[in-house]
């Protein structure tokens, strides 16, 4: 089998998924084309130009059995510019979708990214999503967009995408976690391990830290994750004030240091406004951390009810989070969450089946 693997916005998570597929399916002949994960507005519209008319244009003229494209690929335009690709079965894999992203002050309001997602899904013969939440929010968002359009919208568009869509999670590396025994009244270590961006809820994190500090609770925080040049104000304030309860704040220089921090933490916390699967949380859970996440987004698909906090205003959510942490610190942790079904060995067979089914 010969597969053209396309990653138009090759961030760490997309690249890791691509590399994982190639490593776990070595008998497939892979041709992997990627573009840097920067300049979002240009990349999501310009990737067909970069590939069809750029240095990789000869690669696209080869005979492939299957095209596998990530969610930022403008598949419809690429297949139009390279007629050879239009004859090859294509599969879209959505790590995320542009219909469910929360809007920031800096984000443009153009519907073009959503239309790229929509046209790509229509152009593909199979559409895969990493979670049920991702699939549902895509279909709902696309339906709302189509209802806003003034005229000449054909019927059955959403149904056609729904019928050829499946849910297949992004796998994570298998890990045998050491048992984490939490004695009553010991210091509880909580790690927050997300991108330092607005959609990961840094304001709620700060509210939680402030509440723990004001109550002098025996809880400490490790604030890790990938930081960028522009630091959200809430995280900047935590860096500057550095409350007593913060044991570490900043991106770890070495992956081994980050993994050690996970091993030394009892709880992994999410304050996200959006999450299509929750890889950072899953990876922490695989290393024995108890997840504490909002009762929304993709989290209810794998996080037990006892480890979800209620939605509401930021103050109410902060209070709910601190109440759970305080209870766990004083009375012991809940049972670890099994995530073996998300390991590469558990999922890779399903990927291969999807490839074979599409070619049959």
Coordinates of C-alpha atoms in Angstrom, one line a residue:
X1 CA 0.0 0.0 0.0
X2 CA 1.3 3.4 -1.0
X3 CA -0.1 6.4 1.0
X4 CA 0.4 10.1 0.5
X5 CA 0.4 11.6 4.0
X6 CA -0.3 15.4 4.0
X7 CA 0.1 17.7 7.0
X8 CA -0.5 21.3 6.1
X9 CA 0.0 22.8 9.6
X10 CA 2.6 20.5 11.1
X11 CA 2.5 21.4 14.8
X12 CA 3.9 19.0 17.4
X13 CA 0.7 17.1 17.8
X14 CA 0.1 16.6 14.1
X15 CA 3.7 15.7 13.5
X16 CA 3.7 13.2 16.3
X17 CA 0.6 11.5 14.9
X18 CA 2.1 11.3 11.4
X19 CA 5.4 9.9 12.7
X20 CA 3.5 7.4 14.9
X21 CA 1.5 6.1 12.0
X22 CA 4.6 5.6 9.9
X23 CA 6.5 4.0 12.8
X24 CA 3.6 1.6 13.6
X25 CA 2.8 0.7 10.0
X26 CA 6.2 0.2 8.5
X27 CA 4.9 -2.1 5.7
X28 CA 3.1 0.8 4.1
X29 CA 5.0 2.9 1.6
X30 CA 4.6 6.4 3.0
X31 CA 5.2 9.7 1.3
X32 CA 5.0 12.4 3.9
X33 CA 4.6 16.1 2.9
X34 CA 4.3 18.8 5.5
X35 CA 4.3 22.6 5.9
X36 CA 5.3 24.5 9.0
X37 CA 2.7 25.2 11.7
X38 CA 2.8 29.0 11.4
X39 CA 1.0 31.8 9.5
X40 CA -2.4 30.2 10.0
X41 CA -4.5 32.3 7.7
X42 CA -2.1 31.9 4.8
X43 CA -1.4 28.2 5.5
X44 CA -5.0 27.0 5.6
X45 CA -5.7 28.7 2.2
X46 CA -2.3 28.5 0.6
X47 CA -1.2 24.9 1.2
X48 CA -2.6 23.7 -2.2
X49 CA -0.4 26.3 -3.9
X50 CA 2.7 25.4 -1.9
X51 CA 2.3 21.8 -2.8
X52 CA 0.8 21.8 -6.3
X53 CA 3.2 24.4 -7.8
X54 CA 6.1 24.2 -5.4
X55 CA 9.1 21.9 -4.8
X56 CA 7.0 18.8 -4.2
X57 CA 4.8 19.0 -7.3
X58 CA 6.5 16.0 -8.9
X59 CA 5.7 13.9 -5.9
X60 CA 2.0 14.6 -6.4
X61 CA 2.2 13.1 -9.9
X62 CA 3.0 9.6 -8.5
X63 CA 0.5 6.8 -8.3
X64 CA -0.8 6.4 -4.8
X65 CA -3.3 4.0 -3.4
X66 CA -4.6 6.5 -0.8
X67 CA -4.4 10.1 0.3
X68 CA -4.4 10.7 4.1
X69 CA -4.7 14.4 5.0
X70 CA -4.9 16.3 8.3
X71 CA -7.5 18.8 9.1
X72 CA -5.8 22.0 7.8
X73 CA -5.3 20.5 4.3
X74 CA -7.4 22.2 1.6
X75 CA -8.1 18.9 0.0
X76 CA -10.7 20.1 -2.5
X77 CA -8.5 22.8 -4.0
X78 CA -5.5 20.5 -4.0
X79 CA -7.4 17.8 -5.9
X80 CA -8.6 20.5 -8.4
X81 CA -5.1 21.8 -9.0
X82 CA -3.6 18.3 -9.3
X83 CA -6.1 16.2 -11.4
X84 CA -4.1 13.0 -10.7
X85 CA -5.0 13.2 -7.0
X86 CA -8.7 13.5 -7.8
X87 CA -8.7 9.9 -9.0
X88 CA -7.2 8.6 -5.7
X89 CA -9.4 7.7 -2.7
X90 CA -8.9 10.3 0.1
X91 CA -9.3 10.3 3.8
X92 CA -9.5 13.4 6.0
X93 CA -8.4 13.2 9.6
X94 CA -9.7 16.0 11.8
X95 CA -7.6 16.6 15.0
X96 CA -9.7 19.7 15.4
X97 CA -12.3 21.6 13.4
X98 CA -12.7 25.3 12.7
X99 CA -16.4 25.4 13.8
X100 CA -15.7 24.8 17.5
X101 CA -12.8 27.1 18.2
X102 CA -13.5 29.9 20.7
X103 CA -12.9 33.3 19.2
X104 CA -10.1 35.5 20.6
X105 CA -9.7 39.2 20.2
X106 CA -6.9 38.6 17.7
X107 CA -8.7 36.0 15.6
X108 CA -10.2 37.0 12.3
X109 CA -13.9 36.4 11.7
X110 CA -13.6 35.1 8.2
X111 CA -15.6 31.9 7.4
X112 CA -12.9 30.8 5.0
X113 CA -11.2 28.3 7.5
X114 CA -14.6 26.8 8.1
X115 CA -15.3 26.5 4.4
X116 CA -12.0 24.8 3.9
X117 CA -12.9 22.2 6.5
X118 CA -16.3 21.8 4.9
X119 CA -15.1 21.4 1.3
X120 CA -12.3 19.0 2.4
X121 CA -14.8 16.8 4.2
X122 CA -17.0 16.8 1.1
X123 CA -14.1 16.0 -1.2
X124 CA -12.9 13.0 0.9
X125 CA -14.3 9.5 0.7
X126 CA -13.8 9.0 4.4
X127 CA -13.8 11.5 7.3
X128 CA -12.2 10.6 10.6
X129 CA -12.5 12.5 13.9
X130 CA -10.4 12.1 17.0
X131 CA -13.5 12.3 19.3
X132 CA -17.3 12.2 19.3
X133 CA -17.2 15.8 20.5
X134 CA -15.1 16.8 17.5
X135 CA -17.4 15.0 15.1
X136 CA -20.6 16.4 16.6
X137 CA -19.3 20.0 16.8
X138 CA -18.2 19.8 13.2
X139 CA -21.5 18.6 11.9
X140 CA -23.5 21.1 14.1
X141 CA -21.2 24.0 13.2
X142 CA -21.3 23.2 9.5
X143 CA -25.1 22.9 9.6
X144 CA -25.4 26.3 11.3
X145 CA -23.1 27.9 8.7
X146 CA -25.1 26.5 5.8
X147 CA -28.3 27.8 7.3
X148 CA -26.8 31.3 7.3
X149 CA -26.1 31.3 3.6
X150 CA -28.7 33.3 1.5
X151 CA -29.6 30.8 -1.3
X152 CA -28.8 27.8 -3.5
X153 CA -27.7 25.6 -0.7
X154 CA -28.2 22.0 -1.8
X155 CA -29.9 19.6 0.6
X156 CA -28.2 16.6 2.2
X157 CA -24.7 18.1 2.7
X158 CA -24.4 17.4 6.4
X159 CA -26.0 13.9 6.0
X160 CA -23.4 13.0 3.3
X161 CA -20.5 13.9 5.6
X162 CA -22.1 12.2 8.6
X163 CA -22.6 8.9 6.7
X164 CA -18.9 8.7 5.7
X165 CA -17.5 9.8 9.1
X166 CA -16.0 7.7 11.9
X167 CA -14.5 8.4 15.3
X168 CA -10.9 7.1 15.8
X169 CA -8.8 8.8 18.5
X170 CA -5.2 10.0 18.2
X171 CA -3.2 7.2 19.9
X172 CA -0.7 7.9 22.7
X173 CA 2.5 6.2 23.7
X174 CA 2.0 3.1 25.9
X175 CA 3.2 3.6 29.4
X176 CA 3.0 1.4 32.6
X177 CA 2.3 3.9 35.3
X178 CA 3.7 3.4 38.8
X179 CA 1.1 3.4 41.5
X180 CA 0.7 6.8 43.2
X181 CA -0.4 6.3 46.8
X182 CA -1.6 9.6 48.3
X183 CA -1.7 9.5 52.1
X184 CA -4.2 11.7 53.8
X185 CA -3.0 15.3 54.5
X186 CA 0.2 15.0 52.4
X187 CA 0.9 17.8 50.0
X188 CA -1.1 17.3 46.7
X189 CA 0.9 18.1 43.6
X190 CA -1.2 19.3 40.6
X191 CA 0.2 19.8 37.1
X192 CA -1.2 22.0 34.5
X193 CA 0.4 21.0 31.2
X194 CA -1.2 22.9 28.3
X195 CA -0.2 25.4 25.6
X196 CA 0.1 28.9 27.0
X197 CA -2.8 30.3 24.9
X198 CA -6.2 31.8 25.6
X199 CA -8.1 28.7 24.6
X200 CA -6.6 26.7 27.4
X201 CA -8.2 28.9 30.1
X202 CA -5.2 30.5 31.9
X203 CA -7.6 33.0 33.6
X204 CA -9.3 30.1 35.4
X205 CA -6.0 28.6 36.3
X206 CA -5.0 31.8 38.0
X207 CA -8.3 32.0 39.8
X208 CA -7.7 28.5 41.2
X209 CA -4.1 29.3 42.2
X210 CA -5.2 32.5 43.9
X211 CA -8.0 30.6 45.8
X212 CA -5.6 27.9 47.0
X213 CA -3.1 30.5 48.1
X214 CA -5.7 32.6 50.0
X215 CA -6.9 29.5 51.8
X216 CA -3.3 28.3 52.6
X217 CA -4.2 24.8 51.4
X218 CA -1.6 22.1 51.3
X219 CA -1.7 22.0 47.5
X220 CA 1.2 22.9 45.1
X221 CA 1.1 23.5 41.3
X222 CA 3.5 22.7 38.5
X223 CA 2.6 24.9 35.6
X224 CA 4.2 23.4 32.5
X225 CA 3.2 23.2 28.8
X226 CA 4.5 25.0 25.7
X227 CA 5.0 28.7 26.1
X228 CA 5.3 31.3 23.3
X229 CA 6.6 34.8 22.8
X230 CA 3.2 36.3 23.7
X231 CA 2.3 35.1 27.2
X232 CA -1.3 35.4 28.3
X233 CA -1.7 38.1 31.0
X234 CA -2.9 35.6 33.6
X235 CA 0.2 33.5 33.2
X236 CA 2.4 36.5 33.1
X237 CA 1.0 37.6 36.5
X238 CA 1.6 34.2 38.0
X239 CA 5.2 34.3 36.7
X240 CA 5.8 37.7 38.2
X241 CA 4.1 37.1 41.6
X242 CA 5.1 33.5 41.8
X243 CA 2.7 32.5 44.7
X244 CA 4.1 30.2 47.4
X245 CA 1.9 27.3 46.1
X246 CA 3.6 27.3 42.7
X247 CA 6.5 24.8 42.7
X248 CA 7.4 25.4 39.1
X249 CA 6.2 27.6 36.2
X250 CA 7.6 27.5 32.7
X251 CA 8.3 25.1 29.8
X252 CA 10.7 22.3 30.6
X253 CA 13.8 22.4 28.5
X254 CA 14.1 18.6 28.4
X255 CA 11.3 16.1 27.7
X256 CA 12.8 13.9 30.5
X257 CA 12.3 16.8 33.0
X258 CA 8.6 17.1 32.0
X259 CA 8.1 13.4 32.3
X260 CA 9.6 13.4 35.7
X261 CA 7.2 16.2 36.7
X262 CA 4.3 14.1 35.5
X263 CA 5.6 11.2 37.6
X264 CA 5.9 13.4 40.6
X265 CA 2.3 14.8 40.2
X266 CA -0.9 13.3 41.6
X267 CA -3.4 15.3 39.6
X268 CA -3.5 16.8 36.1
X269 CA -5.8 19.8 35.7
X270 CA -7.5 21.2 32.6
X271 CA -9.1 24.6 32.5
X272 CA -9.7 24.5 28.7
X273 CA -12.3 26.4 26.8
X274 CA -11.9 24.0 24.0
X275 CA -10.4 20.5 23.7
X276 CA -11.0 18.0 20.9
X277 CA -9.5 15.0 22.6
X278 CA -7.1 16.1 25.4
X279 CA -3.8 14.5 24.6
X280 CA -1.8 16.2 27.3
X281 CA -4.4 15.0 29.9
X282 CA -4.4 11.5 28.4
X283 CA -0.6 11.3 28.5
X284 CA -0.6 12.4 32.1
X285 CA -3.3 9.9 33.0
X286 CA -1.2 7.2 31.4
X287 CA 1.6 8.1 33.8
X288 CA -0.8 7.7 36.8
X289 CA -2.1 11.3 37.3
X290 CA -5.8 11.7 38.2
X291 CA -7.5 13.9 35.6
X292 CA -9.6 16.9 36.8
X293 CA -11.4 18.4 33.8
X294 CA -14.5 20.4 33.0
X295 CA -17.7 18.5 32.4
X296 CA -17.8 19.5 28.7
X297 CA -15.9 19.2 25.4
X298 CA -14.3 15.8 24.8
X299 CA -13.5 15.1 28.4
X300 CA -16.7 13.2 29.4
X301 CA -15.8 10.6 26.7
X302 CA -13.0 9.3 28.9
X303 CA -12.9 11.1 32.2
X304 CA -15.1 9.6 35.0
X305 CA -17.9 11.8 36.4
X306 CA -16.1 11.9 39.8
X307 CA -13.2 13.7 38.1
X308 CA -15.2 16.3 36.2
X309 CA -16.0 19.7 37.7
X310 CA -19.3 21.6 37.0
X311 CA -19.6 24.3 34.5
X312 CA -20.5 27.9 35.4
X313 CA -18.9 31.3 36.0
X314 CA -15.2 31.4 36.4
X315 CA -15.5 32.0 40.1
X316 CA -17.9 29.0 40.5
X317 CA -15.6 26.7 38.4
X318 CA -12.6 27.8 40.5
X319 CA -14.5 27.0 43.7
X320 CA -15.5 23.6 42.3
X321 CA -12.0 22.8 41.3
X322 CA -10.5 23.8 44.7
X323 CA -13.2 21.9 46.5
X324 CA -12.3 18.7 44.7
X325 CA -8.6 19.2 45.2
X326 CA -9.1 19.9 48.9
X327 CA -11.2 16.7 49.3
X328 CA -8.7 14.6 47.5
X329 CA -5.8 16.1 49.5
X330 CA -7.6 15.4 52.8
X331 CA -9.3 12.1 52.0
X332 CA -7.2 10.4 49.3
X333 CA -7.2 10.2 45.5
X334 CA -9.9 8.4 43.4
X335 CA -9.0 5.3 41.5
X336 CA -6.6 5.9 38.5
X337 CA -8.3 6.2 35.1
X338 CA -7.5 3.4 32.7
X339 CA -6.4 4.8 29.3
X340 CA -4.9 1.7 27.7
X341 CA -7.5 1.8 24.9
X342 CA -5.8 4.9 23.7
X343 CA -2.4 3.3 23.4
X344 CA -0.9 2.9 19.9
X345 CA -1.0 -1.0 20.1
X346 CA -4.7 -0.8 20.9
X347 CA -5.6 1.6 18.0
X348 CA -3.2 0.9 15.1
X349 CA -5.2 -2.1 13.9
X350 CA -8.3 0.2 13.6
X351 CA -6.3 2.6 11.4
X352 CA -5.2 -0.2 9.1
X353 CA -8.8 -1.4 8.9
X354 CA -10.0 2.0 7.9
X355 CA -7.3 2.2 5.1
X356 CA -8.2 -1.3 3.8
X357 CA -12.0 -0.7 4.0
X358 CA -11.7 2.4 1.9
X359 CA -9.7 0.6 -0.8
X360 CA -12.0 -2.5 -1.0

